[in-house]
Short mmCIF file of C-alpha atoms in Angstrom, two decimals:
data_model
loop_
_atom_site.label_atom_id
_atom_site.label_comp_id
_atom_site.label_asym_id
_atom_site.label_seq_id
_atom_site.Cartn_x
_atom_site.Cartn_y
_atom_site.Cartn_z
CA UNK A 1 63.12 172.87 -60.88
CA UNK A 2 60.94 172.08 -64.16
CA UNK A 3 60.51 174.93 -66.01
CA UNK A 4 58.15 175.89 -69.24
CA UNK A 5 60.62 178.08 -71.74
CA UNK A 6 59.75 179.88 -74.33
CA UNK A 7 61.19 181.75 -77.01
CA UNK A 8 61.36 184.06 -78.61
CA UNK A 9 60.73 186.30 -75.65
CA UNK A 10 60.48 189.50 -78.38
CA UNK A 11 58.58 189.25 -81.52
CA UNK A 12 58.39 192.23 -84.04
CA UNK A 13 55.93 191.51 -87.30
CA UNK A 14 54.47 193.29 -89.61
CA UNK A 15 50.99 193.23 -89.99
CA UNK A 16 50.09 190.38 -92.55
CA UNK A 17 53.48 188.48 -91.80
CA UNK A 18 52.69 184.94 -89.93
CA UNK A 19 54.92 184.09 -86.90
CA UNK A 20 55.83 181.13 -84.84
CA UNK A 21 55.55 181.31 -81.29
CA UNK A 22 58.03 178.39 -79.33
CA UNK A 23 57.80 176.41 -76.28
CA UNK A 24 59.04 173.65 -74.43
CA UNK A 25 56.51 172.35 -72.07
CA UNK A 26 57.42 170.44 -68.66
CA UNK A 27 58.86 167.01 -70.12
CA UNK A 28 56.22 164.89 -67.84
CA UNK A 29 52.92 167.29 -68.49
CA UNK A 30 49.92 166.02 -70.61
CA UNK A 31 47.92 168.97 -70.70
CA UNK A 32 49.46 171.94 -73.03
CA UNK A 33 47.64 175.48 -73.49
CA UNK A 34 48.30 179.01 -74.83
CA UNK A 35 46.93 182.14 -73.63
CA UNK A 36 47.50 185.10 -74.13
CA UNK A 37 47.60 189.15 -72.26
CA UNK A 38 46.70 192.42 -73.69
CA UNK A 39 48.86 195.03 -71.73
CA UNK A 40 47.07 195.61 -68.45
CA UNK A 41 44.51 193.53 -68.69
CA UNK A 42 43.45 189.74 -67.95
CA UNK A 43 44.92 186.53 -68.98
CA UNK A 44 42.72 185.04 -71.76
CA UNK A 45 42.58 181.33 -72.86
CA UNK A 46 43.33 180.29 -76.56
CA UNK A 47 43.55 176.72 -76.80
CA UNK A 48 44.07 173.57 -74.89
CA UNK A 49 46.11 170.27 -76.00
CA UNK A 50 45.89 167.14 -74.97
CA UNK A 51 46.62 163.34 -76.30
CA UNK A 52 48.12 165.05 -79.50
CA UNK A 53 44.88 167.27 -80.39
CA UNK A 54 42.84 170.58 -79.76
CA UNK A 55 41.03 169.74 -76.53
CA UNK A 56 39.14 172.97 -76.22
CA UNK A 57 39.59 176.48 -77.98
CA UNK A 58 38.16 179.72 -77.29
CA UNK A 59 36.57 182.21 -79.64
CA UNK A 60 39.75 184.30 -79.93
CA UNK A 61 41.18 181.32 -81.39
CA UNK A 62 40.21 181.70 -85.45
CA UNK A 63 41.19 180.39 -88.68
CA UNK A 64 43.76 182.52 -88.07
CA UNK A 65 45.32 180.52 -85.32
CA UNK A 66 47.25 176.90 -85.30
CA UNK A 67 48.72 174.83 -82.80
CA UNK A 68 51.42 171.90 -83.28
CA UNK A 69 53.60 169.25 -80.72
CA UNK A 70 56.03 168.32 -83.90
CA UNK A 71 58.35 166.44 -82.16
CA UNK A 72 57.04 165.01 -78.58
CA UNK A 73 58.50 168.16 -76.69
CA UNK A 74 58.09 171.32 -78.64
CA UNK A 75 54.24 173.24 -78.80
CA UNK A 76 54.21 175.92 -81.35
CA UNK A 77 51.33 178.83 -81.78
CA UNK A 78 51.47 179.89 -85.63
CA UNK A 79 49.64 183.09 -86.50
CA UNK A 80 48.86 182.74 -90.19
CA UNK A 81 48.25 186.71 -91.02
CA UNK A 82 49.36 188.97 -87.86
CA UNK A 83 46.83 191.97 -86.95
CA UNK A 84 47.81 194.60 -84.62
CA UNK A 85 44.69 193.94 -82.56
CA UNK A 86 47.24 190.68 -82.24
CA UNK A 87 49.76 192.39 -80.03
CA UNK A 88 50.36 191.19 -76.74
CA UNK A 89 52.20 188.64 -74.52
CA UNK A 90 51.62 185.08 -75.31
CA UNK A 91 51.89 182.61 -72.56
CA UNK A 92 52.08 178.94 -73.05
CA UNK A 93 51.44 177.01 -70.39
CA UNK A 94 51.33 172.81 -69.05
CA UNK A 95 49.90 171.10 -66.56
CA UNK A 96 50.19 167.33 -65.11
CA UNK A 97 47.01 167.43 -62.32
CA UNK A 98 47.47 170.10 -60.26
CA UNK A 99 47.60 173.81 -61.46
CA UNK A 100 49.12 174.80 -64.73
CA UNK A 101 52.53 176.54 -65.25
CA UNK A 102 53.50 179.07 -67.28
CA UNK A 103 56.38 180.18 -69.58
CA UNK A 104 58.01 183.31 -69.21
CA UNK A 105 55.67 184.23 -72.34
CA UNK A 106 56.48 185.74 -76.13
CA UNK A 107 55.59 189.19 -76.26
CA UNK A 108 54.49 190.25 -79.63
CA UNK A 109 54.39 193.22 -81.36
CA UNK A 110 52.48 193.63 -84.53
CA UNK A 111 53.33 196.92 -86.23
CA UNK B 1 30.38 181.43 -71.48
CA UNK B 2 31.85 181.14 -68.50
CA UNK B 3 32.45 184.44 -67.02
CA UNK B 4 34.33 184.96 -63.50
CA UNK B 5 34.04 188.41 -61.86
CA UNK B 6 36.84 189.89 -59.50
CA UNK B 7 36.87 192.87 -56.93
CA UNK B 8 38.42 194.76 -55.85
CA UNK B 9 40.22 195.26 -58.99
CA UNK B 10 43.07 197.50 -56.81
CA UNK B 11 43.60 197.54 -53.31
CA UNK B 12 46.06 199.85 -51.06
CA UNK B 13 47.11 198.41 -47.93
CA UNK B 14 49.64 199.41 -45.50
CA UNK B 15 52.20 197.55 -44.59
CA UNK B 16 51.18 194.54 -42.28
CA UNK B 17 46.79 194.73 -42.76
CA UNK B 18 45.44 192.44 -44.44
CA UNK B 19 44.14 192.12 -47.79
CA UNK B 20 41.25 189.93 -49.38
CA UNK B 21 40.45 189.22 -53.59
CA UNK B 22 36.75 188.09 -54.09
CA UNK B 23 36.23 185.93 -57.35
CA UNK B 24 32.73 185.05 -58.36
CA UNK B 25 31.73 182.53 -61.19
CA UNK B 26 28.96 182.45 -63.85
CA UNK B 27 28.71 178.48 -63.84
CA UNK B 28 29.71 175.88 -60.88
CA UNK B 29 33.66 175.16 -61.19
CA UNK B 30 35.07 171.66 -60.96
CA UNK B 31 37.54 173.84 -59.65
CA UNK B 32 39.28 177.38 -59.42
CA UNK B 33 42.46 177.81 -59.48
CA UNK B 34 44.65 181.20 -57.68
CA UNK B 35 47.85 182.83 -59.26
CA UNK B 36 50.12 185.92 -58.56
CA UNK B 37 52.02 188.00 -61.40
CA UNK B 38 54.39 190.47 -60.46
CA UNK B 39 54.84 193.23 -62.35
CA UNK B 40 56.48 192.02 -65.95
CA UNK B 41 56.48 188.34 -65.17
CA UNK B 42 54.33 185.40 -65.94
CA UNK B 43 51.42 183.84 -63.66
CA UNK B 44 52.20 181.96 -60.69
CA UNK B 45 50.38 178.72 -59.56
CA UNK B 46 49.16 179.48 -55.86
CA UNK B 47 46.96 176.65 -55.47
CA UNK B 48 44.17 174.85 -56.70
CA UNK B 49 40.73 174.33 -54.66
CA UNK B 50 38.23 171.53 -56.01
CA UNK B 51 36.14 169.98 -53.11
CA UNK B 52 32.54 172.39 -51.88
CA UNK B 53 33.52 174.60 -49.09
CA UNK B 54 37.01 173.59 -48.85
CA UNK B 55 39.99 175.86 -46.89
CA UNK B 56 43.50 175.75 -47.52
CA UNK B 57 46.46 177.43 -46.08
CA UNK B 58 49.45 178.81 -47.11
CA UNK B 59 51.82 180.05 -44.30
CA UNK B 60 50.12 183.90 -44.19
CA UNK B 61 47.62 182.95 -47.24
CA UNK B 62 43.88 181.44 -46.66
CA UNK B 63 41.98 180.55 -49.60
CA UNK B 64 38.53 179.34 -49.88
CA UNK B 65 35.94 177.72 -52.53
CA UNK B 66 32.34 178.25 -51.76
CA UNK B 67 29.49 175.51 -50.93
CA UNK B 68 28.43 175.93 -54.55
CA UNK B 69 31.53 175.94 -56.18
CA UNK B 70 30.95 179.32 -57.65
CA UNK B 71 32.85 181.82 -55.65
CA UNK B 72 35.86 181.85 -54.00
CA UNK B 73 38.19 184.52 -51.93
CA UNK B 74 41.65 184.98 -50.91
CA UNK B 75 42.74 186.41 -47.91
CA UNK B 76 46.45 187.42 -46.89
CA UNK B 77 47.05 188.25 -43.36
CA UNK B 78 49.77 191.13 -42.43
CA UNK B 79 50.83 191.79 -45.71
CA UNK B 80 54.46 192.58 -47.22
CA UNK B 81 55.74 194.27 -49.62
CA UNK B 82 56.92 190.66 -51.03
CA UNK B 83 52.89 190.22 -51.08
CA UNK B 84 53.07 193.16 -54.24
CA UNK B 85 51.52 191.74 -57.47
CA UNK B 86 48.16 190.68 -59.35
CA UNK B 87 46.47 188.11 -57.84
CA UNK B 88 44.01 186.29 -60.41
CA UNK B 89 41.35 183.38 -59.53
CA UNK B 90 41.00 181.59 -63.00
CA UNK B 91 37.96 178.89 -62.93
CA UNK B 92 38.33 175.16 -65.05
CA UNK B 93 35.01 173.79 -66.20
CA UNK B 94 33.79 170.30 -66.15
CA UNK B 95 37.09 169.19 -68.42
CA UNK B 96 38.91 169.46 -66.35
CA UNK B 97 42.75 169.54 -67.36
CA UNK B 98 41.38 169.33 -70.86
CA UNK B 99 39.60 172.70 -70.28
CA UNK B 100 41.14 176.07 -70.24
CA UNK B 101 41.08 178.32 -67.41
CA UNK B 102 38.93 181.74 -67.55
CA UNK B 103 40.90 184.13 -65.17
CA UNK B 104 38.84 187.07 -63.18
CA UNK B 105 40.70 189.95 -64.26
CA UNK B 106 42.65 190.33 -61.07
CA UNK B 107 42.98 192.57 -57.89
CA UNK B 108 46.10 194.80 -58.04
CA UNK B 109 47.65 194.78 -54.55
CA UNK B 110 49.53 197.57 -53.62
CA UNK B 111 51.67 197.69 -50.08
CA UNK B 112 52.22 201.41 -48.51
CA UNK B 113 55.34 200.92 -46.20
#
């Protein structure tokens, strides 16, 4: 079955340092998103993708924050200046129609 | 923004009662969507709800979307301890697939054997 996979699936930065969080959406999806889950607590949208560009983007999503689909099958979360407010586990997600599904997610660690 | 309330936010059972998650929207929903996340994993797509009062059915699982398409519930009948997780309701505005979902922040079940 289709799977979203992401890597790295451990992330350790130092605060300042930018990182590059992975993923390989479901070959046939359109619709490509990251969110993003604060130990505990809810799953919080960051951005949405679609035909190539930033569809919709929440307020966690600064200046700080960058999406790209480089090559028709990778979608990449950059996070220019890490903050430890920054740490938790980043999903990325895709959807065709129906539901969206998500990667095993990055978790981050900003120390 | 859109905001989507949840309760119970935990909920013990025992072994084979049943258990329902209530999820409650700011704005009308072109539709709401249901996942599970077991402890350590990722969110699961349940199933998705999009027409006014509509019921679906999963084997022991009954969700439903309100008239209003603000508020929906889920309701698992004689639960098992397969049933254990997070289950989150997460709403998608008028976008659509474009949109992002805002997840309730989830009921915790818990299954007493």
């Amino acid at each position: 079955e289709p799977e979203v996979t992401q890597t790295p699936s451990h992330q350790v930065t130092q605060m300042g340092q930018e990182v590059i969080l992975r993923c390989v959406p479901i070959s046939n999806h359109l619709y490509f998103y990251w969110y993003r889950q604060i130990l505990g607590q809810k799953v919080e949208f960051l951005v949405s993708f679609y035909n190539n560009e930033i569809s919709e983007k929440s307020e966690i999503f600064d200046d700080q924050f960058s999406v790209e689909r480089p090559d028709g099958s990778n979608f990449t979360l950059k996070i220019r200046s890490t903050k430890l407010e920054d740490s938790a586990m980043y999903f990325c997600a895709s959807s065709l129609n129906l539901g969206a599904f998500f990667g095993q997610g990055t978790r981050l660690t900003v120390v | 923004g859109q905001q989507v309330m949840q309760i119970p936010q935990y909920q013990h059972v025992q072994e084979g009662e049943d258990f329902t998650t209530y999820c409650n929207s700011s704005t009308t929903l072109s539709n709401i969507q249901w996942y599970k996340q077991r402890p350590g994993g990722h969110p699961v797509f349940l199933i998705q709800l999009v027409k006014s009062g509509e019921v679906k059915k999963q084997k022991r699982l009954t969700f439903q979307f309100g008239e209003a398409k603000k508020n929906s519930s889920l309701h698992i009948t004689a639960t098992q301890t397969t049933d254990v997780g997070t289950y989150f309701c997460a709403g998608q505005g008028s976008g659509g697939g474009a949109d992002g979902l805002t997840f309730g922040k989830g009921t915790h079940l818990i299954i007493q054997p």
